[in-house]
Coordinates of C-alpha atoms in Angstrom, one line a residue:
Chain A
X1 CA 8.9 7.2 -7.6
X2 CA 6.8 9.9 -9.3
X3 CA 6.9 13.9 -9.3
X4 CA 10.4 14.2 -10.1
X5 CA 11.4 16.6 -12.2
X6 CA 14.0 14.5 -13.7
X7 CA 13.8 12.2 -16.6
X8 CA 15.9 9.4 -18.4
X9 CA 16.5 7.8 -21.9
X10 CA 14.7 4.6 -20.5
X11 CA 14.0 3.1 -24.3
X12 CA 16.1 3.0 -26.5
X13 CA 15.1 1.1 -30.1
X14 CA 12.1 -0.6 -28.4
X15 CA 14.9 -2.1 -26.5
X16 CA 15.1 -1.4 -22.0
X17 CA 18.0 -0.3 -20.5
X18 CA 18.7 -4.1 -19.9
X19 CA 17.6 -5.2 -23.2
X20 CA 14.5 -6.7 -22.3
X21 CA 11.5 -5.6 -24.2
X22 CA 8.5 -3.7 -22.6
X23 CA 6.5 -7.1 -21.6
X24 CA 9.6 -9.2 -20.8
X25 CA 10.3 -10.5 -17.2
X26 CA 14.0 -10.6 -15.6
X27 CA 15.4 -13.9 -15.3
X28 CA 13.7 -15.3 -12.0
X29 CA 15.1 -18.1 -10.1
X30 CA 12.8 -20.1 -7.1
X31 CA 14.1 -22.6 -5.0
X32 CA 12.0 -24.2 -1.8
X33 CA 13.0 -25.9 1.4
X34 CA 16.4 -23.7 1.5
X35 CA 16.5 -23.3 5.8
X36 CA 16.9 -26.0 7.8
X37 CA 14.8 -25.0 11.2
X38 CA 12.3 -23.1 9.3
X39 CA 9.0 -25.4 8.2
X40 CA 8.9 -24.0 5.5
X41 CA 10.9 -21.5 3.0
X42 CA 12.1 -20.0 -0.5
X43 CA 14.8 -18.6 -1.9
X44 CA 13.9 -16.0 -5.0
X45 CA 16.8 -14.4 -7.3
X46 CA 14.8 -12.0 -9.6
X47 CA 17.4 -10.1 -11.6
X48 CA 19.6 -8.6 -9.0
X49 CA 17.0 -9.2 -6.2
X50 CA 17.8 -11.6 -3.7
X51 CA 15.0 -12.6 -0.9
X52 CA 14.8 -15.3 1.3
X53 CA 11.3 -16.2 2.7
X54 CA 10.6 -18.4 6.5
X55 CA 7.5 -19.5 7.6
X56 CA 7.2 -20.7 11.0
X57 CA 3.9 -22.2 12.7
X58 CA 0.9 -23.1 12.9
X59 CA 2.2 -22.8 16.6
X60 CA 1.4 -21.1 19.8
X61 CA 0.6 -17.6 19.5
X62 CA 2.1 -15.0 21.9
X63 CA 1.3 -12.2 23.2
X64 CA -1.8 -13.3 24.0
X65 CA -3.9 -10.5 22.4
X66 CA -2.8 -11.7 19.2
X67 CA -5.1 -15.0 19.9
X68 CA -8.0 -15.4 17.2
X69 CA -10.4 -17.7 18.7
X70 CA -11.7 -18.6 15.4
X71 CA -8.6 -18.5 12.5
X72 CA -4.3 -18.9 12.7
X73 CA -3.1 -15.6 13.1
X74 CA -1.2 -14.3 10.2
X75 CA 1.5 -12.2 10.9
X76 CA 4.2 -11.0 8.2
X77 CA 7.5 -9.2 8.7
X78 CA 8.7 -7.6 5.5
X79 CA 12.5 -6.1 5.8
X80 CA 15.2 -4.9 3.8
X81 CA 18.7 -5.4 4.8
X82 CA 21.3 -2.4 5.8
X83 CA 23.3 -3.5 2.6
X84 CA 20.1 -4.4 0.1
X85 CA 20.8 -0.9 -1.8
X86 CA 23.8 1.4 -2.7
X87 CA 23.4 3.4 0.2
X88 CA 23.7 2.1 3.8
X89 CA 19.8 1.6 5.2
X90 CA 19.1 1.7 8.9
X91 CA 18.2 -2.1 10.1
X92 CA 14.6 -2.4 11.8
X93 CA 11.4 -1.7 10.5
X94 CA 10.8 1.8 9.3
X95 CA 6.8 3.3 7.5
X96 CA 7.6 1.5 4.0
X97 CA 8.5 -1.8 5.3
X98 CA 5.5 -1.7 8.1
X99 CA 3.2 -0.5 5.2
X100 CA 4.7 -3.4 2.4
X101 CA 4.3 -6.3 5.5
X102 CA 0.5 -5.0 6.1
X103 CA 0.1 -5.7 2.8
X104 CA 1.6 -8.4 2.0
X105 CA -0.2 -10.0 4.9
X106 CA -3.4 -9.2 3.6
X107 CA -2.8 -11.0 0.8
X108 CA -2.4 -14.5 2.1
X109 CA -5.2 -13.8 5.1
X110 CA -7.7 -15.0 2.5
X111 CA -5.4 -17.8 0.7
X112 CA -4.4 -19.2 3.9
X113 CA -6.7 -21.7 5.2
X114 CA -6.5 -20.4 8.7
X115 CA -10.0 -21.3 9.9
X116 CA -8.0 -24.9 10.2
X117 CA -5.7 -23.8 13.2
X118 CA -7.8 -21.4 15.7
X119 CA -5.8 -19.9 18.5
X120 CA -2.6 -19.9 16.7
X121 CA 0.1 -18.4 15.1
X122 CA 1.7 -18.4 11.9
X123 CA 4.9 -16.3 11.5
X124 CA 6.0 -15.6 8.0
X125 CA 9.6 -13.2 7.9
X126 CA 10.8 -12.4 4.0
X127 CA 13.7 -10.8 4.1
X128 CA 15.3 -8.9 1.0
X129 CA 19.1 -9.6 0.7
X130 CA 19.5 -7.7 -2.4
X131 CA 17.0 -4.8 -3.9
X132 CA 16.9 -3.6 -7.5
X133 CA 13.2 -2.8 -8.2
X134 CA 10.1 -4.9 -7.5
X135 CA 11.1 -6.7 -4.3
X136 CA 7.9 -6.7 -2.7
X137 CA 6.6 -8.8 -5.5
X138 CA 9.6 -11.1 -5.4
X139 CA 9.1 -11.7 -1.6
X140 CA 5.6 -12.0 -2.3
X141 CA 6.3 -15.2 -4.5
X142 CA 8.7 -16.3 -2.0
X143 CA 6.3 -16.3 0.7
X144 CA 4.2 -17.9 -1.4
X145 CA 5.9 -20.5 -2.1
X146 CA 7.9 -21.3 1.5
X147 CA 3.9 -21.3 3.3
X148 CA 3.5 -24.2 0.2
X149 CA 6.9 -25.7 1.3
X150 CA 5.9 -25.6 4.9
X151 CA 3.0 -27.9 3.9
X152 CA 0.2 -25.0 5.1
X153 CA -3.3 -25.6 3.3
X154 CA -3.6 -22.5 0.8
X155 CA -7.1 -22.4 -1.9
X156 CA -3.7 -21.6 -4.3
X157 CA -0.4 -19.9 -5.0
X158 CA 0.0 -17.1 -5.5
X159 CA 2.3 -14.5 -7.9
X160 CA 3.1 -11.2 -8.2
X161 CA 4.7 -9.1 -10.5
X162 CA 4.8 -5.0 -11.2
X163 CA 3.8 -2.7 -14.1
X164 CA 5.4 0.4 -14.7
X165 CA 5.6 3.6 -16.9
X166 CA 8.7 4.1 -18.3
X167 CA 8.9 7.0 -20.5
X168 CA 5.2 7.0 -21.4
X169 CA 5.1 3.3 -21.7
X170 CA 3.8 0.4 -20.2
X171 CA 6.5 -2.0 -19.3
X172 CA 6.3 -5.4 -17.4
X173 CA 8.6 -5.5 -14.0
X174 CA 10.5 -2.7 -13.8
X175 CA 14.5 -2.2 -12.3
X176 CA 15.1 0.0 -9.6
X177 CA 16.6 2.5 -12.0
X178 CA 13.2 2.2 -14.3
X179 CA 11.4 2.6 -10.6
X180 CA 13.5 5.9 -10.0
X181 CA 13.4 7.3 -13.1
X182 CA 10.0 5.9 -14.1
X183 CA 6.3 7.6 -13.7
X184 CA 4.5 4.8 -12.1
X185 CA 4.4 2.0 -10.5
X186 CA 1.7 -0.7 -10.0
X187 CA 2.4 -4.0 -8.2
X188 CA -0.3 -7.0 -8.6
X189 CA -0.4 -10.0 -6.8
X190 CA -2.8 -12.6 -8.5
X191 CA -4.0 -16.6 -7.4
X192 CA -2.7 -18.8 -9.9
X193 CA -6.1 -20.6 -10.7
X194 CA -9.2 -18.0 -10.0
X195 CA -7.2 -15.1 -10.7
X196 CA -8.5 -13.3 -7.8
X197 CA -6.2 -10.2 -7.2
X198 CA -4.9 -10.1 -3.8
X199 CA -2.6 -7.3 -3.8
X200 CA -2.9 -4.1 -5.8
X201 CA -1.2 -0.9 -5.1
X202 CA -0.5 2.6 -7.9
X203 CA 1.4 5.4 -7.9
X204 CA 1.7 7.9 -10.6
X205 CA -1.0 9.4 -13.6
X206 CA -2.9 6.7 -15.5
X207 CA -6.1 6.6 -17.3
X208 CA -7.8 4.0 -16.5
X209 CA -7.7 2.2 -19.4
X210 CA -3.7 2.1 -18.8
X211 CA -4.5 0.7 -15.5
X212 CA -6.7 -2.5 -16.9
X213 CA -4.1 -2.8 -19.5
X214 CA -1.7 -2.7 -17.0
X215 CA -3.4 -5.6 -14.7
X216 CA -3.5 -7.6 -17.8
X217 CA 0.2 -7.3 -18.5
X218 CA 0.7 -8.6 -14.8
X219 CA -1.9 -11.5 -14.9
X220 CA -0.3 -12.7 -18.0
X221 CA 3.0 -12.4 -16.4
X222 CA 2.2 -14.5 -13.8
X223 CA 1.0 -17.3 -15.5
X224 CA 5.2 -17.8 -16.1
X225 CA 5.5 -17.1 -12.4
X226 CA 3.4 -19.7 -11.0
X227 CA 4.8 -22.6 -13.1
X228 CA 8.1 -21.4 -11.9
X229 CA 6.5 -21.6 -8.3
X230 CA 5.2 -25.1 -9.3
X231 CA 8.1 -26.6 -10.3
X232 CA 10.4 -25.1 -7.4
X233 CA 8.0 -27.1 -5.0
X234 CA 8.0 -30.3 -7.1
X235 CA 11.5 -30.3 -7.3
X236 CA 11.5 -30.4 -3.3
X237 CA 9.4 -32.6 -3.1
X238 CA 10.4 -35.2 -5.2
X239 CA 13.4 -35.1 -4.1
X240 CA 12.1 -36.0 -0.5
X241 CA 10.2 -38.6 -1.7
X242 CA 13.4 -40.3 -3.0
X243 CA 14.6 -39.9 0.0
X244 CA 12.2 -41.4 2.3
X245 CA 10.4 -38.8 3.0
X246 CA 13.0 -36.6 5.1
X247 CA 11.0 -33.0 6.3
X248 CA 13.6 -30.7 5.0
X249 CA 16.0 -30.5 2.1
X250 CA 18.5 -29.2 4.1
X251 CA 18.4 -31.7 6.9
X252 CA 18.4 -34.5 5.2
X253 CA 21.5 -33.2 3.6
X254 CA 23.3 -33.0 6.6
X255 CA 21.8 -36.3 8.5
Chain B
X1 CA -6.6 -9.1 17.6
X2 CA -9.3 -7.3 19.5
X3 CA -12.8 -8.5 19.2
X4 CA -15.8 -6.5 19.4
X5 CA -18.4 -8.6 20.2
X6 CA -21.6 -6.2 18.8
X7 CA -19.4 -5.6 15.7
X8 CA -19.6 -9.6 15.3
X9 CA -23.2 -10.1 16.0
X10 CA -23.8 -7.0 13.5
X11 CA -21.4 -8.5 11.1
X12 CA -24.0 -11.0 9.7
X13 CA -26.6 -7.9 9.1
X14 CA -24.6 -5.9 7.2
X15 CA -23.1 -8.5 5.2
X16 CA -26.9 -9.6 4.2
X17 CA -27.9 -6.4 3.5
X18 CA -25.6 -5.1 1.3
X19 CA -25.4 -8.8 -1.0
X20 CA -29.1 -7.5 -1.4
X21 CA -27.9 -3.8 -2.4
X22 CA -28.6 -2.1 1.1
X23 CA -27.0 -1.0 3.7
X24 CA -27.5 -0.4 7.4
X25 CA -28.2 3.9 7.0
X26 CA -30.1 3.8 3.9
X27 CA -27.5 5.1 1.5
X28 CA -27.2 4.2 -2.1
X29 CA -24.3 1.6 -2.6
X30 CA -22.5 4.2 -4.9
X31 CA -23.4 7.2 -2.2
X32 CA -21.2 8.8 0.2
X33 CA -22.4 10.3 3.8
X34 CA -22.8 13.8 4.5
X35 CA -19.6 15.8 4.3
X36 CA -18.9 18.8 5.8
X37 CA -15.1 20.6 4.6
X38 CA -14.4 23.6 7.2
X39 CA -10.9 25.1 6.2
X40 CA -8.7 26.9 8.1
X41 CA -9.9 25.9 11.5
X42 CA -6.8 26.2 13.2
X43 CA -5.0 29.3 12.6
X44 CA -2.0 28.2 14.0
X45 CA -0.6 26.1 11.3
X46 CA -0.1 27.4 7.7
X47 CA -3.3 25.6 6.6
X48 CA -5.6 23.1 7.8
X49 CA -8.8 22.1 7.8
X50 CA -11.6 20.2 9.1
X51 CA -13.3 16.9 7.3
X52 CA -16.9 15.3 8.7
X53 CA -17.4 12.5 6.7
X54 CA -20.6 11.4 8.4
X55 CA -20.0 10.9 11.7
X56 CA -16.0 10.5 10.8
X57 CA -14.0 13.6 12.0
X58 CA -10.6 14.4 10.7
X59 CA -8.2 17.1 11.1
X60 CA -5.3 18.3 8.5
X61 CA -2.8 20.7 9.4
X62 CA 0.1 21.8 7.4
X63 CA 3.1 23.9 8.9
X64 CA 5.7 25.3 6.3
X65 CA 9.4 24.9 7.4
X66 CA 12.6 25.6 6.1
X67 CA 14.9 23.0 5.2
X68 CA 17.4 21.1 3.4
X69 CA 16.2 18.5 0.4
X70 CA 16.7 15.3 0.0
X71 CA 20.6 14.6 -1.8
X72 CA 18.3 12.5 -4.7
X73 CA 16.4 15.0 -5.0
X74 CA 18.4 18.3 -5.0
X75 CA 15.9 20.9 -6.5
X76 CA 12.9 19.5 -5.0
X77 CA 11.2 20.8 -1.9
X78 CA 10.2 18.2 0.8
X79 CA 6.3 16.8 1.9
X80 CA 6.3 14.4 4.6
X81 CA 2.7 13.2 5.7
X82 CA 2.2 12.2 9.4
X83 CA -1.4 10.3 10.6
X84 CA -2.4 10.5 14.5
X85 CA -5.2 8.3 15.2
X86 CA -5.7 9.8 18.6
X87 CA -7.1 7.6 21.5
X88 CA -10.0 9.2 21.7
X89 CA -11.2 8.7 18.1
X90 CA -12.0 5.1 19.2
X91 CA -11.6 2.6 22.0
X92 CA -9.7 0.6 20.0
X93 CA -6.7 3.1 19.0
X94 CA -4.3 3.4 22.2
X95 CA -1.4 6.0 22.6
X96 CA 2.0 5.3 21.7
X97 CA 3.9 4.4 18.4
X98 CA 2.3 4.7 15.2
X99 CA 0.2 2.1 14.2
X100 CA 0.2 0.1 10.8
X101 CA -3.2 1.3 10.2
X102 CA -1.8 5.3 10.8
X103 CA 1.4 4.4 9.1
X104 CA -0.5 3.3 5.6
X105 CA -3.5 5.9 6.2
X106 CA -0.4 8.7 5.5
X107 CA 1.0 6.7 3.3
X108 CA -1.8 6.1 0.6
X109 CA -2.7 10.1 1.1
X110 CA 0.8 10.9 0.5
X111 CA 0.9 8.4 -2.8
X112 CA -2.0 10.9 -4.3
X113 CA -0.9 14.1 -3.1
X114 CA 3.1 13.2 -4.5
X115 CA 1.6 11.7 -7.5
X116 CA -1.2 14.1 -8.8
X117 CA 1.7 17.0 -7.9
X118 CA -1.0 18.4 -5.6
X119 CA 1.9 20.1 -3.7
X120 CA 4.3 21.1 -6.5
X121 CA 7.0 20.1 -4.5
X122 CA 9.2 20.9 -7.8
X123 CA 8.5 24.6 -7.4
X124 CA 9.5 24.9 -4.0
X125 CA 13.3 25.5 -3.9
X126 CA 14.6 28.6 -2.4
X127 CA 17.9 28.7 -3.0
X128 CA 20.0 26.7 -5.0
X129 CA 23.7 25.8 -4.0
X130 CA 25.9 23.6 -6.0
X131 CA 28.0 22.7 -2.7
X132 CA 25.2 20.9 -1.3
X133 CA 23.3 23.9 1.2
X134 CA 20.7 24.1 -1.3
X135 CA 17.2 25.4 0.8
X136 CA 13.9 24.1 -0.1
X137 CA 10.8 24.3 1.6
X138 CA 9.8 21.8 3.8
X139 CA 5.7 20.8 3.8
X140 CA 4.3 18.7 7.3
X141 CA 0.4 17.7 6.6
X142 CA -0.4 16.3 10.0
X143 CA -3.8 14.3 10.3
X144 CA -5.5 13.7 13.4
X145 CA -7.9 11.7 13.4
X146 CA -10.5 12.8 16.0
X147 CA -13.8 10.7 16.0
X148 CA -13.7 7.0 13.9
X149 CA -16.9 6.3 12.4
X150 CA -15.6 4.7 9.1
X151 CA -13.6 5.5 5.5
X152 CA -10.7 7.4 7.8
X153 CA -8.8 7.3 4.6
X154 CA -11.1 9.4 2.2
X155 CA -12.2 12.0 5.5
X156 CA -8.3 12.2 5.8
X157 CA -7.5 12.9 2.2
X158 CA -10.1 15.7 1.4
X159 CA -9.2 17.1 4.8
X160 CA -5.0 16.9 3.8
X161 CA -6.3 18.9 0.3
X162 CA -8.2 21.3 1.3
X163 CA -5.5 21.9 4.0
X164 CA -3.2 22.7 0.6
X165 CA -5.5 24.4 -0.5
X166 CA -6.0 26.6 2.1
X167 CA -2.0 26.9 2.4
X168 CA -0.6 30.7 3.1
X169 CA 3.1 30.7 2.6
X170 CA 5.2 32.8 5.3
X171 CA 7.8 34.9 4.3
X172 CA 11.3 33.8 3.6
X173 CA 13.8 36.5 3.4
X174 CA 17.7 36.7 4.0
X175 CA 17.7 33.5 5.8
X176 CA 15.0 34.3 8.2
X177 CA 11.4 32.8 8.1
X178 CA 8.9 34.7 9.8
X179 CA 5.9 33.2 10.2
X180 CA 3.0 36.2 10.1
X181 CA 3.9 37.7 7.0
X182 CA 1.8 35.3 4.5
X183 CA 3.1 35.4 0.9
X184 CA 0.3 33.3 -1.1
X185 CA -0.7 29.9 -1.9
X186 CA 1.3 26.7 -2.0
X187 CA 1.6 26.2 -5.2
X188 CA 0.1 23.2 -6.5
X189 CA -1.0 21.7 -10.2
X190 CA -4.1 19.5 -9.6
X191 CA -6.8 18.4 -6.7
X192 CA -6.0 15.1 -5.4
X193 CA -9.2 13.5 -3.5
X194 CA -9.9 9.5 -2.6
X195 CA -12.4 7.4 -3.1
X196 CA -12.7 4.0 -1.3
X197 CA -14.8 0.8 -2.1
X198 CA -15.5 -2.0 0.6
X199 CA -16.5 -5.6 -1.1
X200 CA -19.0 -7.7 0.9
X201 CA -19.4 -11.2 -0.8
X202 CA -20.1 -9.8 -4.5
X203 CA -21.6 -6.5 -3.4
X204 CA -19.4 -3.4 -3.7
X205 CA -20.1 -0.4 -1.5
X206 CA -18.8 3.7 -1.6
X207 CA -17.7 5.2 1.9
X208 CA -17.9 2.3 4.1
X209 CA -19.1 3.1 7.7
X210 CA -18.0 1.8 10.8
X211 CA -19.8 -1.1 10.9
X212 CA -19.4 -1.5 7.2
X213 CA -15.7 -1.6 7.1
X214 CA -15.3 -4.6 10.0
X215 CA -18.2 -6.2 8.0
X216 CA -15.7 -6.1 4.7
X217 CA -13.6 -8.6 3.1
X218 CA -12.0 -6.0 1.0
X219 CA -11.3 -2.4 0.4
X220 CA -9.8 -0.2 -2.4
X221 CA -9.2 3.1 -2.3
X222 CA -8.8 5.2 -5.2
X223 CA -7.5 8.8 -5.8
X224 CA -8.4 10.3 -8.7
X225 CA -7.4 14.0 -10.3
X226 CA -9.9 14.9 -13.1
X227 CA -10.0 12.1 -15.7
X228 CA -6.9 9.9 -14.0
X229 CA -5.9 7.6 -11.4
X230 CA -3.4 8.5 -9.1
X231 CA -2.9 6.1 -6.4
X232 CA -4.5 3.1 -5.9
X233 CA -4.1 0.8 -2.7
X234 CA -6.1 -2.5 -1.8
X235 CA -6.6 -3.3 1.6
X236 CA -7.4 -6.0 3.7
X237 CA -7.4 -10.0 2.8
X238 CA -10.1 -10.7 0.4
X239 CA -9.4 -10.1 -3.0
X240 CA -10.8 -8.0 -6.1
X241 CA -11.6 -9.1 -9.8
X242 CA -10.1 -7.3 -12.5
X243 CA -13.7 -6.1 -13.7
X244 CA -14.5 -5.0 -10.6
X245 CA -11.2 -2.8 -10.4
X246 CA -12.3 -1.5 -13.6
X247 CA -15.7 -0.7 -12.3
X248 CA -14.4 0.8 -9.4
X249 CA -12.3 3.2 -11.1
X250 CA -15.4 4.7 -13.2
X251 CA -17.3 5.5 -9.9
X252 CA -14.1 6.8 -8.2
X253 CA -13.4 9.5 -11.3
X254 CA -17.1 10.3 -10.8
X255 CA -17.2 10.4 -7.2
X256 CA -13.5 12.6 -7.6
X257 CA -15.3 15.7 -9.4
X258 CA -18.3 15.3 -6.9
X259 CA -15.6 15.7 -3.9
X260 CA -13.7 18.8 -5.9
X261 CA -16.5 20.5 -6.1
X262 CA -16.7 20.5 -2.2
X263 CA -13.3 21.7 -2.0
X264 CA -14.0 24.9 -4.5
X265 CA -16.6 26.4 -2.4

């Protein structure tokens, strides 16, 4: 986070911490149709993040003043396990994880063909296993892709990915040790084909010119991300095809 | 999911008139309403203030405690930044736990405030203590949001500024705090203020009423210190292109010294 007074060697040669250079991505891993009741989910490993994303629905919406008479009602649940970080975190929801499922809502409201199922209910929970830095953008492609695995109609995918400053430097998806030691943070979720950004959020003190610089580094970025989002779902299914057409991976693994 | 039905049959109006550059009061699209800063209006707290923002009515109020910081943070003084959106700004906020809305209204003012260093919460250790009893001072801006008309989130962050602004510190001495001895200002290294963007269709608009805001597919908001962004938050489901980010940045520095000057009078 910002305003803190103290600083870190977070460069070294041109070189991260982790040895990536300024615009290189963590190794990122996406896997579909992981749950077995769930219609749809994801599994994303993202360097040392861990999230696993459920989507259940379109079904009947409860309470009853959730009801939109016109569009599916989206609702999200962003969490963050007790043992996600080195310290122990209380379990239930707490301002930052009712503030990063608000908007991680928002950015499928518009995606998420929901004028195709008035009156109900579609119930998307991600939950982060594991935390080192960025994992609202890593359950953001998670959800992404388990609303695609659950076979909802979407206008597209969508990716996300963070820019930071790290010791007066742009630099592409930064580690929760970048995050803490760093001087901003800006996390961008972006369609894959119209580039429409759907989430945008910034901390920290940036010309604006560092801020369009920034959103380029991201859409760029996520170019990678999408294919990897692409081929996670093909994988699926293909594989279901082979097998007759079975719903979930999982199940058919067991039947 | 409440709905108003005059705010639907509306909906269609606004939405026309602004993709044809107006809007339902007159304004320009790049002009905010009226705004009226009245600081120190309750005497009470440490500092506070009083935002109209047309029709919008906020209230900041900032009480100065005495406490221990945060074990990351060891030398640092602590800001925590609270939003009430009291029942009876609007029919449709009701009493009990915080809402999502009230939760990410703090939130984004927070982001600028922490960001732009607007409280220097680096300068507000008392004493230091290497076994871990280290006191720093402790800063609560409390909004209350008294009359909804629109743009809560800009009426909430001028009113949390000049609230700084109009800090007095008390007196901390020998481990006692007394509260009417006043000390000076809270010491603080730049001026955040907001500024926040609804999109209808391809139209973007500055200050979004009331009726504007349900009419949006998308908001922005944008805090700016003089020539920088400092927090940046997109809100609800439509989506922004990257020019019009960049577009939106321009007016918000603009509209940042415009709203500064209001807070130096």
């Amino acid at each position: 986070m910002v305003g803190g007074a103290t600083t870190k060697e977070l460069i070294v040669n041109g070189k991260r911490l982790d040895g990536r250079a300024l615009d290189e991505l963590r190794p990122i891993k996406i896997e579909a149709s992981v749950l077995n009741k769930a219609d749809g989910s994801a599994y994303v490993e993202w360097g040392k993040n861990k999230v696993i994303a459920g989507v259940f629905g379109p079904r009947e919406c409860f309470p009853r003043r959730d009801v939109n008479p016109y569009r599916a009602t989206l609702r999200c649940r962003y969490r963050m396990s007790p043992f996600a970080t080195s310290d122990h975190g209380r379990s239930g929801p707490n301002r930052r994880s009712t503030e990063l499922s608000k908007v991680i809502r928002e950015a499928f409201e518009g995606v998420v063909l929901r004028e195709q199922f008035p009156k109900t209910a579609i119930d998307v929970t991600v939950e982060v296993l594991q935390a080192d830095g960025g994992t609202r953008c890593a359950s953001l492609v998670a959800v992404s892709t388990a609303l695609a695995d659950a076979g909802i109609p979407m206008k597209d995918l969508v990716s996300a990915v963070a820019v930071g400053k790290i010791n007066g430097k742009l630099a592409l998806d930064l580690t929760g040790v970048e995050d803490n030691f760093g001087d901003s943070d800006i996390p961008v979720a972006i369609t894959g084909r119209n580039k429409e950004i759907v989430l945008f959020q910034m901390d920290g003190v940036l010309l604006p010119e560092q801020i369009s610089q920034a959103l380029k580094m991201a859409s760029a970025a996520n170019e990678h991300i999408h294919a990897l989002q692409v081929d996670a779902l093909k994988l699926v299914y293909e594989s279901k095809q082979a097998q007759g057409g079975a719903r979930t991976g999982a199940a058919s693994e067991e039947d | 999911m409440t709905i108003n039905i005059l705010d639907e049959i509306k909906r269609d109006y606004v939405r026309d008139l602004a993709m044809h550059g107006g809007r339902t009061d007159g304004r320009a699209m790049d002009a905010f309403r009226p705004i009226s800063v009245e600081p120190g209006v309750i005497t009470s707290a440490e500092g506070s203030a009083r935002v109209k923002l047309g029709k919008s009515q906020v209230i900041a109020g900032i009480k100065l405690g005495v406490g221990s910081p945060f074990p990351d943070r060891p030398k640092e003084g602590v800001l925590s930044t609270n939003a009430e959106f009291l029942p009876l700004a609007s029919p449709s906020f009701e009493s009990g736990p915080p809402s999502e809305l009230s939760i990410e209204l703090a939130r984004v003012v927070d982001r600028g405030i922490r960001s732009a260093n607007a409280v220097d919460i680096a300068s507000l250790l008392i004493d230091e203590d290497t076994e871990g009893k280290s006191k720093v001072w402790a800063v609560y801006i409390d909004l209350y949001v008294l009359d909804h008309d629109g743009n809560l989130q800009d009426a909430a962050g001028l009113a949390a500024m000049s609230a700084i602004l109009n800090v007095q510190m008390p007196k901390y001495e020998d481990g006692k705090l007394t509260l009417e001895e006043k000390t000076g200002p809270l010491p603080s290294q730049a001026t955040a203020v907001s500024c926040t963007f609804g999109k209808i269709g391809n139209a973007i608009l500055v200050d979004p009423s009331y009726e504007e805001e349900v009419s949006l597919d998308a908001r922005i908001t944008m805090a700016t210190i003089p020539g920088h962004i400092c927090a940046c938050q997109k809100t609800g489901m439509g989506s922004f292109k990257l020019e019009e980010i960049d577009s939106c940045m321009q007016i918000a520095l603009k509209k940042g010294d415009e709203l500064r000057a209001l807070l130096k009078q």
